Amino acid sequence: MKEHHVSIWFLIGLQLGIFGLLITGAGIYGYFFPPPPEQLTVLSDLHAGIWWGAIMFVLGAFYTVKFRPGSGKGE
Amino acid sequence: MTCIPLLADAAPSHLVSLGTVDYLIIIVYFAFVLGIGFYLKHFADTGEEFFMAGREMTAWIAGLAFISANLGALELLGWAGQTYQYGLMATHWYWIGAIPAMLFLGLVMMPFYYISKTHSVPGYLLLRYGPASRSLSALTFGFMTVLMSGINMYAMAKVMEVVLGWNINFSIILSAVTVGLYVGLGGLLSAIFNEVLQFMLIWFGAALIPILGLIETGGWQGMVERIKANVPAIHPDHPNLDYTHIWSVMGNAKDNAMGMHWTGAVFGLGAVISMGYWTTDFLVVQRVLTAKDLRAAKMAPIIGAAFKMFVPFIVILPGLLGLAVLPMHLVGENDPSMGQGGHSYNEVLPLMLARYCGPGLLGLGITALLAGFMSGMAGNVTAFSTVWTYDIYRPLKPDATDAHYVAMGRWCTGIGIVISIAAAYIVPMFPSIMTYVQSLFSFFIAPLFGTVILGMLWKRTTGYGGFWGLLAGILSSIGMFTWYKLDTTHTAIAYIALSPDASDMAENMYSALWAGLICVAVTVIVSLCTTPRPDRELVGLVRACTDIPPEGDYPLVHRPVFWAVIVGVVCIILNIIFW
C-alpha cells in the first residue's frame, strides 16, 4: 500500500515560517542599520518588515507544528 | 478571465532593485516548488493520480486551487492597472463577474460533472452529446490553452524585464524548466500543491500594499478625496468622472471611463462571460474535479467564491491607491511617453510594491508575482495535458494501458511547454494576436456555457443540437469581432454594444452575450427538430434523469447551500456599500 504524502498545510507552514524569519531578520537589520534616506521606502518608520514577517513566522510555525508529518492531520 | 498586461512597448526601465535577502527568498521559493515536484512524483503513478490528483482533495484544497488557478500574476498586474485606468468599477470582474457563476457551479453544475466521473469538460460533452461536440471543444480549448500559456510566459518575461531588468530569455527558460519539471513529475497533484502555496504567497506578498496605502492616505475617505483631486490631471479625457463607485456610474455608458452600461455588466459579464469561464473553462473546473466526494466538490467553488470576493482588497485597492498617491501619471501602453521613461497602467502594482516594501518584503512581493506566473502556466499545461491525452489522443488509441496514458500525459507536459515557449517567441511578432487573444479565448468559452448548461438541465437537447449550437455560437462571436475590427464607420460598436461610446471591453461583454444567446437558440431549434436520446442514457448527465444525493442528513453548517447563501448575501452587501 502506498504511503500518504505530507499535508499541504505543513508545506505552507514551512514556507511561511522560513519567509517570515528572513523578512523579520531583514527588518531588524534595517532597524539598527537603516539605509540612506534616498533608499527609504514610504512609511519605513513603521518597520513593516518586522511585524509582517513576525506574523508570517508565527502563522507558519503554527501550521508546521499542527500538520507535521505523523500528526495524522491533513494527510 | 485574465487581463493581460503586455508591457510590450515599455522601455526596459528598472523599477526595483533586489537585495541579498530578496534573492534568498526567491531561491528558497524555487527550491520549494522543485522539491515538491520531485517529492510528489511517487504519488502520481496512475492516470487518476497524474491527471486528477487521485480525486482525494478536500473542499478547502480544491477550492483554493480553483481560485488560485485564476489568480495569476497577470491577473494581479492587469486588474490593478485596469483599476488605475477605469476606477473601482473594475471590481465587477470579481463580484458580479465571478461570485454568482462560482456559486452556480457549486450548487447546480458540479453534481453532473462529478457524478458522471468525467476527466474534463470536453469529456462531459462526449457523454452528453457525442464525439463531434467533444472534439470541437477539445481542439479549440487545447489550441487556446497553449497559446495563452505562451503569451503568459512572454508577458511574464516582459514584466520581469521592466520590473527587475532580467533578460527575457532567462525568464522564459527559468519559468519553463521549473514548471515543466514540477508538473511533469508530480502531475496535477504537484500543480495543486503549488497553487495553494502560491495563493498564500500572493496574499502575504500583496496585502501589505493596501494596508500601508490606507495608512498613508488616512483611510478610505482620504483616499477618495485624493483621487478626486488627482483625476483631472491623470485622466484629462474624463476629468469629472467618478472613479470610486461601481454601479452608480453605469446608468449611462458616458458616465464611466469604461463606456459600459449596466446591462453589459449584468448580462454580458455576469450572465454569459463569467458563467462560461467559471463553469466550463477546464483550467479552473479541473481543480474542483479533484475533490474527494460530491459534497467537497460542491463546497470547493463556494469556498473559492468566499476568497474571490475579497481579492479586490489586494488587486483593486492598490490600483485605486495608485491614483491617490503615486507622484507620476501612468499611461496606456501606446502612449508616446512610454518610450521616454513613462510608466504604463500595468506597472501600478510593482510601483506600489517599490513604494512601500523594503528588503525582504520586496523579495516576498516579487516571489508572489513569480509564483503567480508559474502557477498560471502550470494550470494551462495540466489542463492541456489532460484534454490532449483523454479527449484527443485516447479516441485515436482507445485500447492503451493506463501507464501508457500517464506516459503520454508526461510527454504532453513537455510538449505543451515547448509549444508554449515557441508561442512566447512567435506571437510577439504579431502584436494584434497578443492584443486580441483574450477576445479569442472568450469566443470559445461563452458559447460553451450555453451548450453545457442546456445539456445538464434540458433532457430534450440532442447531440446535433449541442454541436450545431456550439459551432454557431463560436462562429457568430468570431463574426461580430471581425465586423467590429474591420468597421471603419464606427457603426458596428453601436449595434453590438448598444452604444457608440463603448470600449473594447464593453464590446467583448456584449459579443459574448449575443454569442451565448445564438448558441442557445440554435441548440434549442436543432434539438426540437432531431430525435432525443432515451432517458436511461442520460442518467448522471441530466438533472431530470439523475438522483442527486440529498444533503438532508448533514447539519445545516455542513450543507453547501447554506454557505452559498452566506457568500451570496455578503457579496450583495459589498455591492451596496460600494454602489
XYZ file of C-alpha atoms in Angstrom:
654
model
C 0.000 0.000 0.000
C 1.298 3.442 -0.950
C 2.076 5.754 1.958
C 0.324 9.098 2.109
C 2.038 12.337 1.231
C 2.645 15.036 3.816
C -0.067 17.598 4.363
C -0.049 20.602 2.083
C -0.660 22.752 5.168
C 2.628 21.526 6.599
C 4.457 22.725 3.487
C 2.646 26.047 3.586
C 3.577 26.436 7.237
C 7.195 25.616 6.488
C 7.410 28.156 3.691
C 5.645 30.912 5.592
C 7.866 30.243 8.599
C 11.100 30.450 6.599
C 9.981 33.557 4.728
C 8.754 35.152 7.945
C 12.108 34.525 9.578
C 14.028 36.038 6.654
C 11.752 39.081 6.428
C 11.807 39.732 10.167
C 15.581 39.383 10.155
C 15.884 41.859 7.294
C 13.505 44.217 9.111
C 15.507 44.073 12.343
C 18.743 44.650 10.432
C 17.124 47.661 8.718
C 16.017 48.989 12.116
C 19.555 49.021 13.502
C 21.334 49.812 10.236
C 18.896 51.964 8.252
C 19.643 52.562 4.559
C 20.464 56.074 3.323
C 17.431 58.416 3.196
C 17.149 58.268 -0.603
C 16.626 54.500 -0.374
C 13.993 54.594 2.357
C 10.506 53.449 1.394
C 7.362 55.417 2.222
C 6.242 54.717 5.823
C 9.540 52.971 6.530
C 9.261 54.322 10.074
C 6.503 51.737 10.668
C 9.076 48.942 10.160
C 6.529 46.775 8.396
C 9.113 44.100 7.699
C 9.464 43.334 11.389
C 5.813 42.880 12.265
C 4.660 41.489 8.928
C 7.494 38.946 8.961
C 6.689 38.093 12.570
C 3.040 37.443 11.680
C 4.149 35.150 8.868
C 6.601 33.344 11.111
C 4.082 32.732 13.895
C 1.411 31.533 11.466
C 3.934 29.367 9.650
C 5.196 27.834 12.893
C 1.637 27.074 13.968
C 0.831 25.259 10.717
C 4.169 23.453 10.656
C 3.644 22.022 14.108
C -0.073 21.327 13.771
C 0.241 19.489 10.452
C 3.701 17.965 10.889
C 4.205 14.503 9.380
C 2.873 11.844 11.710
C 0.340 14.123 13.337
C -2.386 12.460 11.283
C -3.854 15.813 10.314
C -4.456 16.881 6.748
C -2.579 13.931 5.222
C -10.634 35.785 -17.085
C -7.138 37.040 -17.087
C -6.467 40.589 -18.057
C -3.198 40.613 -19.941
C -0.727 43.416 -19.340
C 1.720 43.043 -22.143
C 4.081 45.832 -21.294
C 5.260 45.072 -24.774
C 6.189 48.553 -25.765
C 7.508 49.602 -22.430
C 11.023 50.865 -22.237
C 13.201 48.410 -20.369
C 13.412 50.584 -17.294
C 14.283 49.099 -13.979
C 11.617 49.689 -11.356
C 13.128 47.934 -8.370
C 16.462 46.559 -7.204
C 16.604 43.403 -5.153
C 18.976 42.828 -2.253
C 20.550 39.656 -0.912
C 17.633 38.685 1.289
C 15.214 39.245 -1.589
C 17.163 36.879 -3.821
C 17.375 34.407 -0.948
C 13.577 34.359 -0.698
C 13.274 33.777 -4.451
C 15.809 30.940 -4.320
C 14.014 29.306 -1.383
C 10.765 29.503 -3.323
C 12.246 27.797 -6.397
C 13.797 25.115 -4.207
C 10.382 24.531 -2.637
C 8.417 24.134 -5.862
C 11.011 21.860 -7.422
C 11.274 19.846 -4.215
C 7.504 19.396 -4.187
C 7.594 18.141 -7.776
C 10.291 15.561 -7.037
C 8.610 14.505 -3.806
C 5.159 14.045 -5.371
C 6.381 12.068 -8.385
C 5.989 8.956 -6.280
C 2.295 9.802 -5.792
C 1.475 10.337 -9.474
C 1.830 6.865 -10.979
C -1.684 6.153 -12.245
C -3.881 8.121 -14.611
C -6.237 9.105 -11.800
C -3.285 10.340 -9.760
C -1.444 12.148 -12.539
C -4.418 13.772 -14.260
C -6.923 14.060 -11.403
C -4.664 14.229 -8.306
C -6.213 10.935 -7.168
C -9.601 12.637 -6.665
C -8.769 12.938 -2.991
C -8.598 16.689 -2.365
C -10.556 18.253 0.466
C -13.011 21.044 -0.297
C -10.526 23.603 1.043
C -7.608 22.489 -1.110
C -9.732 22.050 -4.234
C -11.389 25.419 -3.553
C -8.103 27.272 -3.053
C -6.564 25.632 -6.124
C -9.716 26.554 -8.079
C -9.358 30.213 -7.189
C -5.573 30.167 -7.401
C -5.517 28.814 -10.963
C -7.198 32.094 -11.882
C -5.293 34.372 -9.513
C -2.120 34.576 -11.551
C 0.327 37.422 -11.651
C -1.164 38.714 -14.894
C -4.481 38.918 -13.103
C -2.903 40.937 -10.298
C -0.950 43.302 -12.522
C -3.646 43.608 -15.154
C -6.592 44.362 -12.909
C -4.617 46.742 -10.709
C -3.792 48.566 -13.959
C -7.412 48.444 -15.126
C -8.435 49.987 -11.824
C -5.980 52.837 -12.296
C -7.479 53.311 -15.770
C -11.190 52.750 -15.112
C -11.610 53.096 -11.351
C -13.408 50.962 -8.810
C -15.817 49.521 -11.373
C -13.101 47.010 -12.249
C -14.435 45.255 -9.149
C -17.278 43.951 -11.308
C -14.881 41.296 -12.600
C -14.573 39.977 -9.031
C -18.163 40.256 -7.803
C -20.936 40.159 -10.399
C -18.388 38.720 -12.817
C -17.397 35.800 -10.625
C -19.390 35.110 -7.465
C -22.793 34.157 -8.994
C -21.072 31.888 -11.516
C -18.952 30.174 -8.883
C -21.962 29.555 -6.651
C -23.913 28.283 -9.664
C -21.078 25.896 -10.482
C -21.057 24.544 -6.949
C -24.785 24.141 -6.455
C -26.103 23.314 -9.923
C -23.377 22.035 -12.227
C -20.850 20.218 -10.062
C -23.159 17.253 -9.358
C -23.227 16.373 -13.061
C -19.521 16.888 -13.641
C -18.790 14.831 -10.555
C -21.357 12.033 -10.827
C -20.523 11.464 -14.499
C -16.873 10.916 -13.396
C -15.670 12.787 -16.428
C -11.999 13.734 -16.651
C -12.692 17.002 -18.405
C -15.328 19.373 -19.724
C -14.927 18.053 -23.296
C -15.286 14.627 -21.689
C -18.716 15.651 -20.383
C -19.680 16.785 -23.883
C -18.704 13.342 -25.176
C -21.009 11.657 -22.688
C -23.859 14.087 -23.263
C -23.633 14.962 -26.950
C -21.200 12.592 -28.621
C -17.749 12.771 -30.182
C -18.312 15.724 -32.551
C -19.013 18.241 -29.766
C -16.209 16.779 -27.662
C -13.699 17.116 -30.481
C -14.725 20.678 -31.331
C -14.440 21.703 -27.710
C -11.188 19.808 -27.047
C -9.384 21.129 -30.118
C -10.358 24.751 -29.558
C -9.549 24.502 -25.858
C -6.181 22.823 -26.466
C -5.176 25.399 -29.049
C -6.167 28.370 -26.938
C -4.668 26.967 -23.750
C -1.206 26.510 -25.194
C -1.395 29.876 -26.900
C -2.374 31.502 -23.620
C 0.415 29.711 -21.824
C 2.965 31.059 -24.312
C 1.596 34.569 -24.140
C 1.620 34.437 -20.348
C 5.216 33.289 -20.479
C 6.210 36.159 -22.750
C 4.247 38.661 -20.682
C 5.959 37.410 -17.540
C 9.366 37.798 -19.134
C 8.474 41.352 -20.188
C 7.279 42.196 -16.689
C 10.463 40.830 -15.169
C 12.498 42.833 -17.650
C 10.667 46.038 -16.794
C 10.486 45.468 -13.046
C 13.830 43.812 -12.349
C 15.845 44.232 -15.525
C 16.010 40.456 -16.063
C 16.872 39.152 -19.508
C 13.762 37.913 -21.367
C 15.329 34.621 -22.456
C 16.453 33.925 -18.905
C 12.943 34.462 -17.523
C 11.320 32.265 -20.174
C 13.751 29.392 -19.737
C 13.708 29.618 -15.933
C 9.910 29.509 -15.707
C 9.515 26.873 -18.439
C 12.045 24.487 -16.931
C 10.652 24.910 -13.435
C 7.017 24.394 -14.451
C 7.928 21.556 -16.802
C 9.755 19.758 -14.019
C 7.226 20.082 -11.240
C 4.189 19.361 -13.407
C 5.870 16.651 -15.445
C 6.952 14.871 -12.284
C 4.008 15.314 -9.949
C 1.152 15.968 -12.379
C -1.957 17.761 -11.239
C -1.226 16.954 -7.581
C 2.015 18.895 -7.787
C 0.315 21.739 -9.636
C -2.399 21.940 -6.973
C 0.104 21.895 -4.097
C 1.993 24.746 -5.699
C -1.190 26.669 -6.467
C -2.245 26.613 -2.826
C 1.266 27.682 -1.791
C 1.115 30.452 -4.351
C -2.262 31.574 -3.056
C -0.778 32.138 0.398
C 2.270 33.883 -1.040
C 0.172 36.263 -3.114
C -1.906 37.269 -0.118
C 1.087 37.831 2.125
C 3.054 39.466 -0.672
C 0.320 41.868 -1.749
C -1.815 42.563 1.335
C 0.701 44.948 2.859
C 0.281 47.411 -0.035
C -3.367 48.318 0.675
C -2.734 48.335 4.434
C 0.141 50.805 4.178
C -1.606 52.696 1.389
C -4.663 53.328 3.545
C -2.427 54.411 6.413
C -0.707 56.905 4.114
C -3.971 58.343 2.771
C -5.633 58.478 6.178
C -8.214 55.808 5.361
C -10.801 55.275 2.651
C -12.223 58.789 2.718
C -8.791 60.342 2.499
C -8.018 58.145 -0.498
C -11.266 59.148 -2.242
C -10.523 62.848 -1.751
C -7.020 62.479 -3.158
C -8.369 60.597 -6.177
C -10.929 63.321 -6.860
C -8.164 65.879 -6.726
C -5.782 63.856 -8.946
C -8.134 62.522 -11.648
C -8.341 65.702 -13.791
C -4.563 65.620 -14.203
C -4.229 61.839 -14.585
C -7.222 61.285 -16.882
C -7.726 64.601 -18.684
C -10.172 62.929 -21.089
C -12.513 62.145 -18.190
C -11.781 64.850 -15.607
C -15.187 64.791 -13.959
C -15.945 61.075 -13.840
C -16.424 59.222 -10.579
C -13.699 56.599 -10.101
C -14.750 55.318 -6.700
C -18.176 53.720 -7.221
C -19.215 50.618 -9.090
C -22.926 50.790 -10.051
C -23.994 54.417 -9.733
C -21.681 55.301 -12.644
C -23.261 52.794 -15.025
C -26.676 54.320 -15.635
C -25.256 55.748 -18.834
C -22.229 54.496 -20.753
C -20.910 58.072 -20.841
C -20.756 58.238 -17.061
C -17.820 55.878 -16.656
C -14.375 55.596 -18.173
C -15.079 52.098 -19.481
C -18.050 53.275 -21.514
C -20.201 50.403 -20.325
C -23.906 50.413 -19.479
C -25.028 48.315 -16.506
C -26.714 45.808 -18.819
C -23.299 44.909 -20.209
C -22.023 44.154 -16.713
C -25.094 42.199 -15.631
C -25.969 40.256 -18.775
C -22.726 40.196 -20.774
C -20.248 39.787 -17.926
C -22.375 38.285 -15.161
C -24.685 36.027 -17.139
C -22.511 34.863 -20.022
C -18.772 35.525 -19.819
C -18.309 34.744 -16.151
C -20.691 31.803 -16.310
C -18.784 30.479 -19.295
C -15.399 30.996 -17.713
C -16.047 29.755 -14.194
C -18.272 26.809 -15.079
C -16.861 25.468 -18.343
C -13.239 26.572 -18.629
C -11.491 23.327 -17.862
C -8.455 25.116 -16.471
C -10.409 26.043 -13.344
C -13.039 23.272 -13.348
C -10.283 20.625 -13.368
C -9.280 21.686 -9.857
C -12.765 21.046 -8.499
C -12.987 17.659 -10.196
C -10.184 16.505 -7.883
C -12.453 16.764 -4.829
C -12.732 13.611 -2.726
C -16.545 13.407 -2.741
C -19.603 15.180 -4.079
C -20.074 17.416 -1.052
C -16.439 18.550 -1.261
C -16.884 19.157 -4.992
C -19.900 21.360 -4.306
C -18.196 23.185 -1.433
C -14.937 23.874 -3.313
C -16.305 26.575 -5.657
C -18.206 28.131 -2.746
C -15.007 28.349 -0.688
C -13.298 29.751 -3.765
C -16.071 32.345 -4.108
C -15.646 33.434 -0.497
C -11.976 34.196 -1.121
C -12.564 35.658 -4.573
C -14.907 38.197 -3.057
C -12.025 39.726 -1.087
C -9.346 39.595 -3.787
C -10.191 43.230 -4.742
C -8.526 44.163 -1.462
C -5.128 43.131 -2.849
C -5.759 43.898 -6.531
C -8.287 46.713 -6.968
C -7.377 48.729 -3.884
C -3.681 49.061 -4.853
C -4.830 50.368 -8.247
C -7.051 52.959 -6.587
C -4.316 53.885 -4.145
C -2.024 54.368 -7.119
C -4.420 57.059 -8.351
C -4.220 58.673 -4.936
C -0.538 58.561 -4.008
C 1.765 57.909 -6.956
C 3.652 61.050 -7.957
C 3.919 60.021 -11.625
C 0.956 59.753 -14.020
C 0.657 56.321 -15.572
C -0.414 55.996 -19.212
C -1.574 53.416 -21.740
C 0.879 51.077 -23.430
C 0.649 53.013 -26.709
C 1.190 56.440 -25.200
C 4.197 58.277 -26.732
C 5.665 58.882 -23.277
C 6.208 55.135 -22.866
C 9.368 55.403 -24.909
C 10.674 58.250 -22.786
C 10.718 56.737 -19.331
C 6.984 56.826 -18.747
C 5.175 54.110 -16.840
C 2.124 52.186 -18.016
C -1.094 51.452 -16.114
C 0.057 47.853 -15.760
C 3.049 48.924 -13.708
C 0.937 50.325 -10.901
C 1.317 47.253 -8.680
C 5.132 46.992 -8.961
C 5.345 50.745 -8.390
C 3.256 50.450 -5.248
C 5.361 47.491 -4.161
C 8.529 49.531 -4.587
C 6.886 52.442 -2.749
C 6.184 50.562 0.468
C 8.291 47.418 0.563
C 11.875 47.374 1.756
C 14.347 44.486 1.763
C 12.674 41.134 2.398
C 9.158 42.386 1.753
C 10.195 43.315 -1.765
C 11.515 39.797 -2.317
C 8.258 38.401 -0.999
C 6.227 40.543 -3.390
C 8.372 39.621 -6.387
C 8.227 35.961 -5.360
C 4.442 36.227 -5.226
C 4.448 37.563 -8.793
C 6.784 34.807 -9.971
C 4.680 32.198 -8.203
C 1.566 33.602 -9.817
C 3.103 33.492 -13.268
C 4.293 29.931 -12.936
C 1.085 28.772 -11.351
C -0.914 30.195 -14.234
C 1.375 28.464 -16.682
C 1.105 25.185 -14.766
C -2.690 25.495 -14.848
C -2.645 25.811 -18.620
C -0.201 22.958 -19.039
C -2.045 20.496 -16.775
C -5.375 21.258 -18.436
C -3.799 20.883 -21.890
C -2.132 17.632 -20.916
C -5.416 16.138 -19.672
C -7.549 17.282 -22.598
C -4.941 16.170 -25.107
C -4.492 12.741 -23.540
C -8.111 11.924 -22.769
C -10.060 13.836 -25.394
C -7.789 13.954 -28.424
C -5.270 11.124 -28.118
C -7.329 8.380 -26.440
C -10.031 8.294 -29.142
C -7.228 7.588 -31.620
C -5.700 4.863 -29.424
C -8.508 3.611 -27.198
C -7.011 0.310 -26.022
C -3.763 1.500 -24.460
C -2.869 0.820 -20.825
C -3.234 3.324 -18.019
C 0.567 3.540 -17.799
C 0.685 4.455 -21.479
C -1.707 7.351 -20.946
C 0.306 8.582 -17.958
C 3.453 8.479 -20.074
C 1.592 10.396 -22.774
C 0.499 12.933 -20.146
C 4.120 13.443 -19.070
C 5.251 13.815 -22.669
C 2.385 16.204 -23.258
C 3.522 18.346 -20.383
C 6.902 18.682 -22.044
C 5.379 19.197 -25.480
C 2.952 21.771 -24.083
C 5.874 23.650 -22.523
C 7.870 23.556 -25.772
C 4.874 24.826 -27.788
C 4.347 27.498 -25.148
C 7.968 28.617 -25.498
C 7.564 28.695 -29.269
C 4.365 30.733 -28.868
C 6.176 33.045 -26.456
C 8.682 33.882 -29.178
C 6.437 33.775 -32.248
C 3.294 35.533 -31.033
C 5.023 38.853 -30.200
C 5.837 39.109 -33.904
C 2.114 39.540 -34.454
C 1.048 42.181 -31.924
C -2.592 42.029 -32.990
C -2.811 38.407 -31.856
C -1.497 39.359 -28.453
C -3.862 42.248 -28.138
C -6.914 40.229 -29.038
C -6.151 36.822 -27.615
C -8.417 37.456 -24.660
C -11.253 38.030 -27.080
C -10.254 34.888 -28.966
C -10.437 32.926 -25.764
C -13.928 34.120 -24.978
C -15.041 33.102 -28.479
C -14.919 29.513 -27.328
C -15.896 29.875 -23.702
C -19.072 31.980 -23.868
C -20.944 29.665 -26.286
C -19.681 26.599 -24.447
C -21.630 27.630 -21.375
C -24.893 27.563 -23.351
C -24.075 24.104 -24.665
C -23.138 22.644 -21.293
C -25.968 24.173 -19.277
C -28.647 23.127 -21.761
C -27.177 19.639 -21.737
C -27.367 19.463 -17.953
C -30.788 20.999 -17.435
C -32.850 20.063 -20.527
C -33.075 16.401 -21.420
C -34.591 17.192 -24.827
C -31.230 18.604 -26.036
C -29.765 16.332 -28.698
C -26.257 15.616 -29.934
C -26.929 17.523 -33.142
C -28.373 20.442 -31.200
C -25.323 20.599 -28.928
C -22.810 20.508 -31.763
C -24.509 22.966 -34.110
C -25.375 25.331 -31.264
C -21.747 25.385 -30.109
C -20.452 25.899 -33.642
C -22.985 28.669 -34.330
C -22.032 30.429 -31.098
C -18.319 30.297 -31.894
C -18.776 31.461 -35.486
C -21.147 34.280 -34.550
C -18.717 35.508 -31.904
C -15.844 35.487 -34.394
C -18.115 37.209 -36.935
C -19.013 40.035 -34.554
C -15.386 40.527 -33.603
C -14.336 40.672 -37.266
C -17.125 43.121 -38.095
C -16.110 45.339 -35.186
C -12.427 45.333 -36.156
C -12.963 45.882 -39.883
C -15.647 48.516 -39.422
C -14.240 51.914 -40.382
C -17.506 53.804 -39.977
C -17.748 53.063 -36.249
C -21.300 51.762 -36.593
C -20.652 48.142 -35.584
C -19.938 49.084 -31.984
C -23.265 50.893 -31.694
C -25.103 47.731 -32.792
C -23.032 45.179 -30.884
C -22.523 47.051 -27.611
C -25.645 49.234 -27.836
C -23.571 52.416 -27.520
C -21.155 54.254 -29.819
C -19.147 55.180 -26.691
C -18.435 51.569 -25.731
C -14.830 50.478 -25.115
C -13.231 47.276 -26.435
C -14.054 45.660 -23.136
C -17.729 46.579 -23.374
C -17.792 45.227 -26.933
C -16.364 41.987 -25.603
C -19.130 41.737 -22.997
C -21.940 42.223 -25.483
C -20.401 39.945 -28.120
C -20.285 37.207 -25.523
C -23.922 37.829 -24.624
C -25.096 37.606 -28.246
C -22.912 34.568 -28.949
C -24.318 32.804 -25.895
C -27.894 33.587 -26.942
C -27.259 32.431 -30.513
C -25.760 29.206 -29.207
C -28.814 28.577 -27.027
C -31.284 29.451 -29.804
C -29.615 27.184 -32.373
C -29.264 24.372 -29.843
C -32.961 24.550 -28.981
C -34.147 24.748 -32.594
C -31.950 21.898 -33.834
C -32.807 19.780 -30.796
C -36.517 20.200 -31.391
C -36.009 19.025 -34.980
C -33.955 15.931 -34.065
C -34.513 12.798 -32.016
C -33.574 12.944 -28.321
C -31.739 10.165 -26.513
C -33.765 7.902 -24.220
C -33.807 8.841 -20.540
C -31.843 5.773 -19.468
C -28.820 7.041 -21.425
C -28.910 10.375 -19.651
C -28.617 9.148 -16.071
C -25.843 11.071 -14.296
C -25.746 13.659 -17.085
C -29.072 15.500 -16.959
C -30.927 16.862 -13.957
C -34.319 15.303 -14.761
C -32.767 11.839 -15.139
C -30.377 11.876 -12.170
C -30.920 11.277 -8.485
C -28.594 13.725 -6.777
C -27.731 12.546 -3.248
C -29.718 14.678 -0.772
C -27.952 16.752 1.883
C -30.718 16.478 4.433
C -28.625 14.289 6.741
C -25.912 16.917 7.132
C -26.130 19.598 9.834
C -27.012 22.994 8.384
C -23.443 24.315 8.659
C -22.121 21.424 6.566
C -24.509 21.992 3.673
C -23.116 23.732 0.584
C -26.356 25.634 0.007
C -26.082 27.247 3.449
C -22.615 28.627 2.718
C -23.620 29.634 -0.789
C -26.394 31.788 0.666
C -23.949 33.362 3.142
C -21.436 34.167 0.380
C -24.205 35.496 -1.875
C -25.581 37.795 0.821
C -22.125 39.166 1.706
C -21.491 39.822 -1.981
C -24.759 41.764 -2.262
C -23.872 43.801 0.827
C -20.446 44.657 -0.626
C -22.084 45.792 -3.864
C -24.456 48.032 -1.914
C -21.650 49.506 0.199
C -19.639 50.483 -2.880
C -22.689 51.232 -5.072
